[in-house]
CSV table of C-alpha atoms in Angstrom, one decimal:
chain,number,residue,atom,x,y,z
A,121,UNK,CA,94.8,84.6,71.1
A,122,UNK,CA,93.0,86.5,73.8
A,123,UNK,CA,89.6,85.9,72.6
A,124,UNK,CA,90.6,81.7,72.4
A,125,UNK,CA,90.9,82.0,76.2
A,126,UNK,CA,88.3,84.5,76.9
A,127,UNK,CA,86.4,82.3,79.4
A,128,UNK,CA,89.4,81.3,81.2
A,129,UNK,CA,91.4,84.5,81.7
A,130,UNK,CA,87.8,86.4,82.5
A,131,UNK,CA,87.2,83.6,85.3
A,132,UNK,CA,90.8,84.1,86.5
A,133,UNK,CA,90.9,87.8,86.4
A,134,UNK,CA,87.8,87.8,88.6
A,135,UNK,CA,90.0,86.9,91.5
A,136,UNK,CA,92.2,89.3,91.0
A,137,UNK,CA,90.1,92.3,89.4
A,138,UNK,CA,91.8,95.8,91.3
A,139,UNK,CA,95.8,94.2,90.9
A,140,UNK,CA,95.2,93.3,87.7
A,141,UNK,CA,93.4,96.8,86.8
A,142,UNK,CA,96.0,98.6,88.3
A,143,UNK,CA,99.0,96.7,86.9
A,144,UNK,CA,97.3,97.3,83.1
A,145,UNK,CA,96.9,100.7,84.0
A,146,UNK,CA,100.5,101.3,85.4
A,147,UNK,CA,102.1,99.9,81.9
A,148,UNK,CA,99.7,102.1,79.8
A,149,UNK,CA,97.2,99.8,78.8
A,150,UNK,CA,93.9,100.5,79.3
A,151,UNK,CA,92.3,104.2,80.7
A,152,UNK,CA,91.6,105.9,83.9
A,153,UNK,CA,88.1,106.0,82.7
A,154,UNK,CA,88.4,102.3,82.9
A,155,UNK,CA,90.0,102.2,85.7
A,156,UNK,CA,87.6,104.2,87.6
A,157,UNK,CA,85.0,102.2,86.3
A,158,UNK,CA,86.1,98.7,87.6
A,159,UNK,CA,86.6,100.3,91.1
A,160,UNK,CA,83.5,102.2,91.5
A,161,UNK,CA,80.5,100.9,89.2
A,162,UNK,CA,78.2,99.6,92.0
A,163,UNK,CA,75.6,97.5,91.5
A,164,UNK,CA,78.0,94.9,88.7
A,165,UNK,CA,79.4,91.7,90.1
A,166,UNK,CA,83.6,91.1,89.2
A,167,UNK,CA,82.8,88.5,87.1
A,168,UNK,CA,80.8,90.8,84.8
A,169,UNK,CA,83.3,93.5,85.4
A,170,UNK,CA,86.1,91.3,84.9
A,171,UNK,CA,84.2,90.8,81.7
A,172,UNK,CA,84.3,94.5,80.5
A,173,UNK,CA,88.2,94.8,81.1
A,174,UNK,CA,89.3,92.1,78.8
A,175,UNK,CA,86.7,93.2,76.2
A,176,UNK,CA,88.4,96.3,76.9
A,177,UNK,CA,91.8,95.5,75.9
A,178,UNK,CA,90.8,93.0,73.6
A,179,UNK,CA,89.4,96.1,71.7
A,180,UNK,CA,92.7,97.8,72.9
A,181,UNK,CA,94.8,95.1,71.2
A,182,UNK,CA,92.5,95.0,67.9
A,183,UNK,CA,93.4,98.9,67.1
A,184,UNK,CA,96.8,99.1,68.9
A,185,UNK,CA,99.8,100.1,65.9
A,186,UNK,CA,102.0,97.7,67.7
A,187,UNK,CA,99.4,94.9,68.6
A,188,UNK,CA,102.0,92.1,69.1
A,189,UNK,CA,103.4,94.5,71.9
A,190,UNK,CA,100.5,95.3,73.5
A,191,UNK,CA,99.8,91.4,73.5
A,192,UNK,CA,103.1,90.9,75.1
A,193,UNK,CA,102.8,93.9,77.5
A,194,UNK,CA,99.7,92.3,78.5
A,195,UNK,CA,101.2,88.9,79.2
A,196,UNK,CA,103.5,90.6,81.4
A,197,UNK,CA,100.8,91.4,83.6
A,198,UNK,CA,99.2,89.0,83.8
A,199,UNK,CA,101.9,86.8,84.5
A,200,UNK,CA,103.0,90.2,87.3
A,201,UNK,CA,99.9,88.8,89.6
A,202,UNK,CA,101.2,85.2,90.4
A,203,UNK,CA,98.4,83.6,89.6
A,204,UNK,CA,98.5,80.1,88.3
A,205,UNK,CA,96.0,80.2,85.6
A,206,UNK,CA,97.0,83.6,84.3
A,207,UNK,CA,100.3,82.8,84.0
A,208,UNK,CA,99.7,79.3,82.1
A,209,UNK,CA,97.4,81.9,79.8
A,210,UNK,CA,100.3,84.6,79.5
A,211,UNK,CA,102.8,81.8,78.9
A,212,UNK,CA,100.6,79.8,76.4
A,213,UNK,CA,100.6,83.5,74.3
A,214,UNK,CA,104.1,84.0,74.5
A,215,UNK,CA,105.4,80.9,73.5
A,216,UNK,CA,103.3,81.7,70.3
A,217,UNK,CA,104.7,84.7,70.1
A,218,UNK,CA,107.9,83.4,70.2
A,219,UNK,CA,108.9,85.0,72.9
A,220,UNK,CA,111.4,84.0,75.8
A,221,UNK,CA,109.4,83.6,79.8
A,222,UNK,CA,110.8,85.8,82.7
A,223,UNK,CA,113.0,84.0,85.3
A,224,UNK,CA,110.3,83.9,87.7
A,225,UNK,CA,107.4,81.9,85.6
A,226,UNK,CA,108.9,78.7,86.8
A,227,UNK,CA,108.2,79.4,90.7
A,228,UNK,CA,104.8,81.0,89.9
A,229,UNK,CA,103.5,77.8,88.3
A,230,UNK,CA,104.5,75.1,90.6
A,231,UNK,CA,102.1,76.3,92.6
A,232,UNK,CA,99.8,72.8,92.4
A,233,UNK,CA,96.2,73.2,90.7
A,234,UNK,CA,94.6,72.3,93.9
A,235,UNK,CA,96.3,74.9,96.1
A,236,UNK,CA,95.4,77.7,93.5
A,237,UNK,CA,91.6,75.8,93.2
A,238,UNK,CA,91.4,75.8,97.0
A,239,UNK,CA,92.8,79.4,97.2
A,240,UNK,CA,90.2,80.5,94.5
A,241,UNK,CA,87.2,78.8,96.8
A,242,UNK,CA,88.9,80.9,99.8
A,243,UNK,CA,88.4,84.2,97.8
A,244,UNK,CA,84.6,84.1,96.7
A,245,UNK,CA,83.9,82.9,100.5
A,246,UNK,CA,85.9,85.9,102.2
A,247,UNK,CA,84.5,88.2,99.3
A,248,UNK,CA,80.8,86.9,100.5
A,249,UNK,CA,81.3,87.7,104.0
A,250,UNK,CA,80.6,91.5,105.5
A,251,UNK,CA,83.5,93.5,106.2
A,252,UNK,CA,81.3,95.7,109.1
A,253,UNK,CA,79.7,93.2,111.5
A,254,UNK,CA,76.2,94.0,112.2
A,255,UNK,CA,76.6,95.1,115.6
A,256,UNK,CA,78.8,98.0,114.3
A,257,UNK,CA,77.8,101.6,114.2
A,258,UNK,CA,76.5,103.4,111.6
A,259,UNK,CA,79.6,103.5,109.0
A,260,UNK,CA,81.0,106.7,107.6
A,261,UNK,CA,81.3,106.6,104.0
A,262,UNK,CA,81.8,103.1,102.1
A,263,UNK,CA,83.6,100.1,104.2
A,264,UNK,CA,84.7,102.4,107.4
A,265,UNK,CA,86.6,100.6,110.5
A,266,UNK,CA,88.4,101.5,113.2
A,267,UNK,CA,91.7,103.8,112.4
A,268,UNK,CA,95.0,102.4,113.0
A,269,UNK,CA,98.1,102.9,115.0
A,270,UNK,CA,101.8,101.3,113.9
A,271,UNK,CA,103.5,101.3,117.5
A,272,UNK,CA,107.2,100.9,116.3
A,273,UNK,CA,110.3,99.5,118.7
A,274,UNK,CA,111.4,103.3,119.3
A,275,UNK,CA,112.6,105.0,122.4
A,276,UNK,CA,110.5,104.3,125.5
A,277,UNK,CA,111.2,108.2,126.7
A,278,UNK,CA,109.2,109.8,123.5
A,279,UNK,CA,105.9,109.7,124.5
A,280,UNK,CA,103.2,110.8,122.3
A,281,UNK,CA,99.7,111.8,122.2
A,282,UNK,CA,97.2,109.1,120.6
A,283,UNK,CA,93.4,110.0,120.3
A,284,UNK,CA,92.1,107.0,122.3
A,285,UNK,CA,88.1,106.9,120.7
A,286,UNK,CA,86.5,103.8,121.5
A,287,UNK,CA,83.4,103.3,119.1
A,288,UNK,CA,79.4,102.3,119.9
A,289,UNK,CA,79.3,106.2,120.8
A,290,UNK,CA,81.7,105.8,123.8
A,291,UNK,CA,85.1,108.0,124.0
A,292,UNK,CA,87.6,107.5,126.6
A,293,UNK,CA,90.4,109.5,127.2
A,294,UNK,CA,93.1,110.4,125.9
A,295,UNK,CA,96.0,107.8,126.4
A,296,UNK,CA,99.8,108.6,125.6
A,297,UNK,CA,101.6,106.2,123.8
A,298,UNK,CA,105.2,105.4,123.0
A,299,UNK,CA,106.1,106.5,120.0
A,300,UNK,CA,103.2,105.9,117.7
A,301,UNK,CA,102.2,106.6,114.0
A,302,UNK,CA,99.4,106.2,111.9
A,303,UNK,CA,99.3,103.0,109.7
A,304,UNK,CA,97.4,102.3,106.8
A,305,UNK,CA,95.5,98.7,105.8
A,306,UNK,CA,97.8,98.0,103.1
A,307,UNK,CA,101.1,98.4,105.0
A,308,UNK,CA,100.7,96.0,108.0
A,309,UNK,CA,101.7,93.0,106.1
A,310,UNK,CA,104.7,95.6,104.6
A,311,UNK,CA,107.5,93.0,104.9
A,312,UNK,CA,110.4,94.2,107.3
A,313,UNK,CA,114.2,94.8,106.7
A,314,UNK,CA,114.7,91.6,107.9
A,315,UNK,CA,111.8,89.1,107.2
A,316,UNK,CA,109.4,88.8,104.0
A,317,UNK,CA,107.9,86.5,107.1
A,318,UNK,CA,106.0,88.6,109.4
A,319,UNK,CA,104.4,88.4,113.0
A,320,UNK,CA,102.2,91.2,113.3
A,321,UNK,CA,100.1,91.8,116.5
A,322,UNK,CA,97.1,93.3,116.9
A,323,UNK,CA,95.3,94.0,120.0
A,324,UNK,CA,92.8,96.9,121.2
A,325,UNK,CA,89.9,97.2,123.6
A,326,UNK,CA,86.8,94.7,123.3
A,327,UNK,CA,84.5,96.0,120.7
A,328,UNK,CA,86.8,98.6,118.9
A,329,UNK,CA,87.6,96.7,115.5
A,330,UNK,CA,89.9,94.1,115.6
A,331,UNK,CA,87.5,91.5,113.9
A,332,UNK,CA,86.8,93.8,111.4
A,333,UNK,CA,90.4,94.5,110.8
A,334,UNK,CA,90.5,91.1,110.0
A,335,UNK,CA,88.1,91.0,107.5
A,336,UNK,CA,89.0,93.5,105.8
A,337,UNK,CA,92.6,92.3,105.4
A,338,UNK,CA,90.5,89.3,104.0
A,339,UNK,CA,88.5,91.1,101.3
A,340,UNK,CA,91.7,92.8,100.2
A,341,UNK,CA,93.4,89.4,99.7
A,342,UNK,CA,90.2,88.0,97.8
A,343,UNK,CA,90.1,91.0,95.7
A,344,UNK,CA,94.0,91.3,94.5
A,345,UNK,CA,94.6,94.6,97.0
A,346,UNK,CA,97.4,93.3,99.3
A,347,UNK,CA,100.1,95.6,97.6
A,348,UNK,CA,103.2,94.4,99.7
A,349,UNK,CA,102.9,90.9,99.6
A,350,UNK,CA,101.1,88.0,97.5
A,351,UNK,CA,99.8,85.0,99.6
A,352,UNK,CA,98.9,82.0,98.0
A,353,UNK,CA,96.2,81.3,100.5
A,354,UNK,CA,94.7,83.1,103.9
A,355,UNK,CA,93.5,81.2,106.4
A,356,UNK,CA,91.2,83.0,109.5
A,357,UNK,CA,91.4,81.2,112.4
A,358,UNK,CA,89.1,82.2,115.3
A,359,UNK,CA,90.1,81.5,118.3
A,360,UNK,CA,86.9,81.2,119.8
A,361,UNK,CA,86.3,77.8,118.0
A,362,UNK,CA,87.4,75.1,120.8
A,363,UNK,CA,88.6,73.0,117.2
A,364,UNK,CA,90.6,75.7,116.3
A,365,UNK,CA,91.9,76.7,120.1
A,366,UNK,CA,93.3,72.8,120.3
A,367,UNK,CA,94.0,72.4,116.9
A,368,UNK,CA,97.2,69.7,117.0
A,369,UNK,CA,97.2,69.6,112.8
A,370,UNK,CA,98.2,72.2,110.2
A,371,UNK,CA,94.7,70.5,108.2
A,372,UNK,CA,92.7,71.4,112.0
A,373,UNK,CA,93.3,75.3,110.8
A,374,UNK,CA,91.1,75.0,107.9
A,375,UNK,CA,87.8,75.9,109.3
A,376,UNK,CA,86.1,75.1,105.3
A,377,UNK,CA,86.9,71.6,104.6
A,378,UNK,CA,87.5,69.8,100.5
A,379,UNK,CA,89.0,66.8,99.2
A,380,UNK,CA,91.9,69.3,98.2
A,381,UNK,CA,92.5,70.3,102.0
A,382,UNK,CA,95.0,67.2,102.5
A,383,UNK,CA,97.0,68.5,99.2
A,384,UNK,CA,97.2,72.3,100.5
A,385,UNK,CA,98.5,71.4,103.2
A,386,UNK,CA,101.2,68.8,102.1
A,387,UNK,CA,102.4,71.9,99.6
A,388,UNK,CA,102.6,74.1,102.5
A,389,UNK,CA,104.0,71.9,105.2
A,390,UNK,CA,106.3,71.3,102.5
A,391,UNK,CA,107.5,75.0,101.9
A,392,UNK,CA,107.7,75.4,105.6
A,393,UNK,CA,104.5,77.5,105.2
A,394,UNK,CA,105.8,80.3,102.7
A,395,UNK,CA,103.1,81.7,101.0
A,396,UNK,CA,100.9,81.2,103.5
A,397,UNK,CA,98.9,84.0,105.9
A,398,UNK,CA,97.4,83.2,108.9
A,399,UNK,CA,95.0,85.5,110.9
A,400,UNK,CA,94.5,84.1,114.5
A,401,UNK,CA,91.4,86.3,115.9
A,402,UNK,CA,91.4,86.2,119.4
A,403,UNK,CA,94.1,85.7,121.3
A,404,UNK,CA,92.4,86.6,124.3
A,405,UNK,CA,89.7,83.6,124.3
A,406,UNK,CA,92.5,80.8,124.8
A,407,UNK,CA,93.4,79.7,127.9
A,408,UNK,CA,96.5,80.0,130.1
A,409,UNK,CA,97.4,76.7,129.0
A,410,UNK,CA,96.6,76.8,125.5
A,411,UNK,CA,98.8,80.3,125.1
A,412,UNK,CA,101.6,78.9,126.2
A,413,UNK,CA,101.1,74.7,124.7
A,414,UNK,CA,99.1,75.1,121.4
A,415,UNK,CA,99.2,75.0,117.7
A,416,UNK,CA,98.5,78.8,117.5
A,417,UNK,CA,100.8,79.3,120.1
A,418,UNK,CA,104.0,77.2,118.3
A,419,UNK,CA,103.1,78.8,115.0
A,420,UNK,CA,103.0,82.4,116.6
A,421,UNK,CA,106.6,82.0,117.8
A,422,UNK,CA,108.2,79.9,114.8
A,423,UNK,CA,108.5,76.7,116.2
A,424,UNK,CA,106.4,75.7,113.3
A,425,UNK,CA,105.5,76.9,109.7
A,426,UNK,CA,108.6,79.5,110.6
A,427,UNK,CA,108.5,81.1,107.1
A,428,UNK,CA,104.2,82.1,107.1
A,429,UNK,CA,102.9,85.0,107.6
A,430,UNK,CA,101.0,85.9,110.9
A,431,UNK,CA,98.7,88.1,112.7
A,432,UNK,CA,97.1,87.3,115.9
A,433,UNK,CA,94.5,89.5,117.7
A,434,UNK,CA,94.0,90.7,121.2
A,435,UNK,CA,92.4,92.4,123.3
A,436,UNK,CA,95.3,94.6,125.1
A,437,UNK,CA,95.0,92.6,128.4
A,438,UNK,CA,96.3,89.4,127.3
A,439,UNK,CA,98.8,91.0,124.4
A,440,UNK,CA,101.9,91.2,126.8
A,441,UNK,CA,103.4,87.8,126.3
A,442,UNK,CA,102.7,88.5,122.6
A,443,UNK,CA,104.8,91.8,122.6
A,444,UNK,CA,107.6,90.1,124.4
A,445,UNK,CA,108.4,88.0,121.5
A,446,UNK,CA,112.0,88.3,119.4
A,447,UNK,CA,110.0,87.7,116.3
A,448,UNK,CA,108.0,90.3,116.3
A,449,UNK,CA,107.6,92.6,113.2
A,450,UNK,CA,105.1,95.2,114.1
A,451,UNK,CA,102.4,96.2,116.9
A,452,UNK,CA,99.8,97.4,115.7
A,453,UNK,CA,96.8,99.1,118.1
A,454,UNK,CA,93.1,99.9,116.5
A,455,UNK,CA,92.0,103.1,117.8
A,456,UNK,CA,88.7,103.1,116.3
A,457,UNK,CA,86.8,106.6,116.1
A,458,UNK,CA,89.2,109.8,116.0
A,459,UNK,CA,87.4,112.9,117.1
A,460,UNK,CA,87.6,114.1,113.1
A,461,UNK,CA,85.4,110.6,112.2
A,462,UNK,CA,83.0,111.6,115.6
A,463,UNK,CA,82.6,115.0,114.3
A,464,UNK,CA,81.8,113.2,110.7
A,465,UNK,CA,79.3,111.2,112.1
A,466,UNK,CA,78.1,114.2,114.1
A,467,UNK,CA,77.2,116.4,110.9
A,468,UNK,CA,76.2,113.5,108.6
A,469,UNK,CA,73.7,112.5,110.9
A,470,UNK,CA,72.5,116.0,111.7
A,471,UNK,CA,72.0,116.9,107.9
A,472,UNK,CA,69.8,113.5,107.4
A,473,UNK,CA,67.7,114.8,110.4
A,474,UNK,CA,66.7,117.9,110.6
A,475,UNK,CA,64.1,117.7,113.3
A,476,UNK,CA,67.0,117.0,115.6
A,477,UNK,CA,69.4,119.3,114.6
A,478,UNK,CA,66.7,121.9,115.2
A,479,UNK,CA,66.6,120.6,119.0
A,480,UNK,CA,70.3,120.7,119.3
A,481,UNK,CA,69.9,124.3,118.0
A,482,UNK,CA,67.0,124.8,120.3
A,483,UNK,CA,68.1,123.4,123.6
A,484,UNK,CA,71.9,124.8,123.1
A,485,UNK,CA,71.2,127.4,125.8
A,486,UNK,CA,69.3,125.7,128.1
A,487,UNK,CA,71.6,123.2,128.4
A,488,UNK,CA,74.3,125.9,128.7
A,489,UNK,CA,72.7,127.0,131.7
A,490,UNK,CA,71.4,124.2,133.6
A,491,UNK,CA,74.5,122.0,132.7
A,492,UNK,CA,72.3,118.9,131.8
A,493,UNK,CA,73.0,116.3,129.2
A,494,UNK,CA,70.8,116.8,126.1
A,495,UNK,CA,68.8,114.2,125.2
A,496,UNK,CA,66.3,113.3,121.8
A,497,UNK,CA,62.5,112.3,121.6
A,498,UNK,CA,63.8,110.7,118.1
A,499,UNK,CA,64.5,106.8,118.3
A,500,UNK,CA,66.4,106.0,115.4
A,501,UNK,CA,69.7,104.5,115.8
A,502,UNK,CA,71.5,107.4,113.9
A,503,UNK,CA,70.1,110.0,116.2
A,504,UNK,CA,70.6,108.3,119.4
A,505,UNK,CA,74.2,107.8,118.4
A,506,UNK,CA,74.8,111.3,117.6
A,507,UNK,CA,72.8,112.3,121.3
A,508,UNK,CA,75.4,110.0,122.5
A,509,UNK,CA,78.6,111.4,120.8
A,510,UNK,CA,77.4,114.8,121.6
A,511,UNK,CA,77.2,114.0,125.0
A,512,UNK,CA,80.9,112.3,125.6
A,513,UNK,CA,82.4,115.0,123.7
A,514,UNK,CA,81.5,117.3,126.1
């Protein structure tokens, strides 16, 4: 049965490679060795891996002592990610099978074949794009960006610490915030006690991450790792782009046009935007006008498409009005460097280059005495960042 819809299921799989890894692994199925393999081969496109994993259990299935189980195990799955086209495959199997469909199928596969066709075009363009913009230091270890901060609603008296790094080399002080804690990636878009519908803000100086936040909340979505919730579609929405900024359309949001655009959003209009996810980027580049009289703006505060997800961007001079909301489900700042991730950069660099680490050694002294910055002959862009972190540390 599998190897009848081997083409299909490795396409659809493709899309969602790491949840449906994880989900086979979690039930028993496959191997950490396979495991591992899917999430760290480099070098192998998802399709190909995507590939290897169902040859994997299809080999799984072939010398299982309960193969009908496994099969049905596998459906389960499958039919776990909320994909259209997997769970028509799962489905398909266990009708076969003779077995009965979990309550939740019929939900799963209304979802129209040109939402989840769009959807699929959505993921191999975010996959496509660079998480770390080009303008972005040097990154520490695979896919590094900024750190993050969860501000919660807490007492305004506690006041805590919060290392304040801003990156490009540049550290500022130390700020104190009210009651922060660290947040990872996965769980901003953690749905609250009250809302599966969230309106997350994020906001931070210029240049520290927030961009980059964004996209890699988008790569996680493309690739199946949003653990807390599953969006039928993402949409990023800079605000920068004037057609975005006076957007008067739910159809003016989609920066990448198709025929299937005017059916997307007829489905979502129609579900008052639940399963949707918006990232507005930018908050900061609308005007006075626009923040208080636009699209963005009446989707932001639930006047429209109440039950989609949001996250909007800031920088932190323009983020008041934002924070003021009732509907607000989470602050979140991006604090870029800590001084652990300076020092990282400090050391990696140093080991690459040991001409310079032999003038650090060298000039130590000298620059103990005279109290003078120290300084490189060596241009390249790692050095002259670590000159430059060396220096603001001090």
């Amino acid at each position: 049965m599998l190897r009848m819809n081997y083409a299909t299921l490795v396409d659809a799989v493709t899309n969602n490679l790491h949840r449906v890894t994880n989900g086979l692994y979690a039930r028993g199925l496959i191997s950490m060795e396979t495991v591992n393999h899917i999430q760290t081969a480099t070098g192998i496109s998802n399709l190909l891996k995507s590939g290897q994993l169902v040859s994997v259990i299809q080999r799984q299935l072939e010398s299982s002592l309960n193969s009908e189980q496994y099969l049905i195990d596998i459906c389960h799955v499958l039919i776990n990610q909320q994909h259209h086209t997997l769970t028509d495959i799962a489905t398909s199997i266990l009708h076969q099978l003779g077995q009965s469909i979990p309550d939740n199928v019929t939900s799963i596969s209304s979802i129209p074949d040109d939402v989840q066709g769009y959807a699929d075009n959505m993921r191999q363009h975010y996959k496509h794009q660079p998480i770390v913009a080009t303008d972005w230091p040097p990154k520490v270890g695979k896919d590094f960006f900024g750190r993050l901060a969860l501000i919660e609603k807490q007492d305004s008296s506690t006041q805590a610490k919060s290392a304040w790094h801003l990156l490009r080399g540049q550290v500022d002080k130390i700020v104190k915030l009210t009651g922060n804690k660290e947040i990872s990636v996965e769980d901003v878009l953690q749905p609250t006690d009250s809302s599966l519908s969230l309106r997350v803000v994020t906001d931070g100086p210029p240049g520290i991450g927030k961009t980059t936040f964004c996209r890699k909340l988008l790569n996680m979505w493309s690739n199946g790792t949003l653990v807390h919730q599953q969006y039928d579609l993402v949409l990023y929405c800079p605000l920068r782009n004037s057609k975005i900024a006076t957007a008067t359309t739910l159809a003016d949001l989609f920066e990448y046009k198709s025929f299937k655009v005017s059916k997307v959003v007829d489905w979502l209009s129609n579900r008052d935007g639940e399963g949707l996810l918006i990232i507005f980027d930018g908050w900061d580049e609308l005007s006075e006008q626009l923040r208080q009289s636009s699209l963005a703006a009446s989707i932001i505060h639930r006047k429209e498409l109440d039950q989609c997800s949001v996250i909007v961007t800031s920088r932190s001079y323009a983020s008041s009005s934002l924070l003021k909301m009732d509907t607000l489900s989470r602050h979140v700042q991006v604090i870029g460097f800590s001084k652990e991730e300076i020092s990282t950069v400090i050391i990696q660099t140093l080991q690459k280059d040991t001409k310079l680490a032999q003038e650090l050694i060298d000039k130590k002294r000298e620059d103990d005495k005279n109290r003078k910055p120290f300084t490189t002959t060596q241009s390249s862009e790692d050095s002259q960042l670590a000159v430059k972190l060396i220096n603001d540390l001090k």
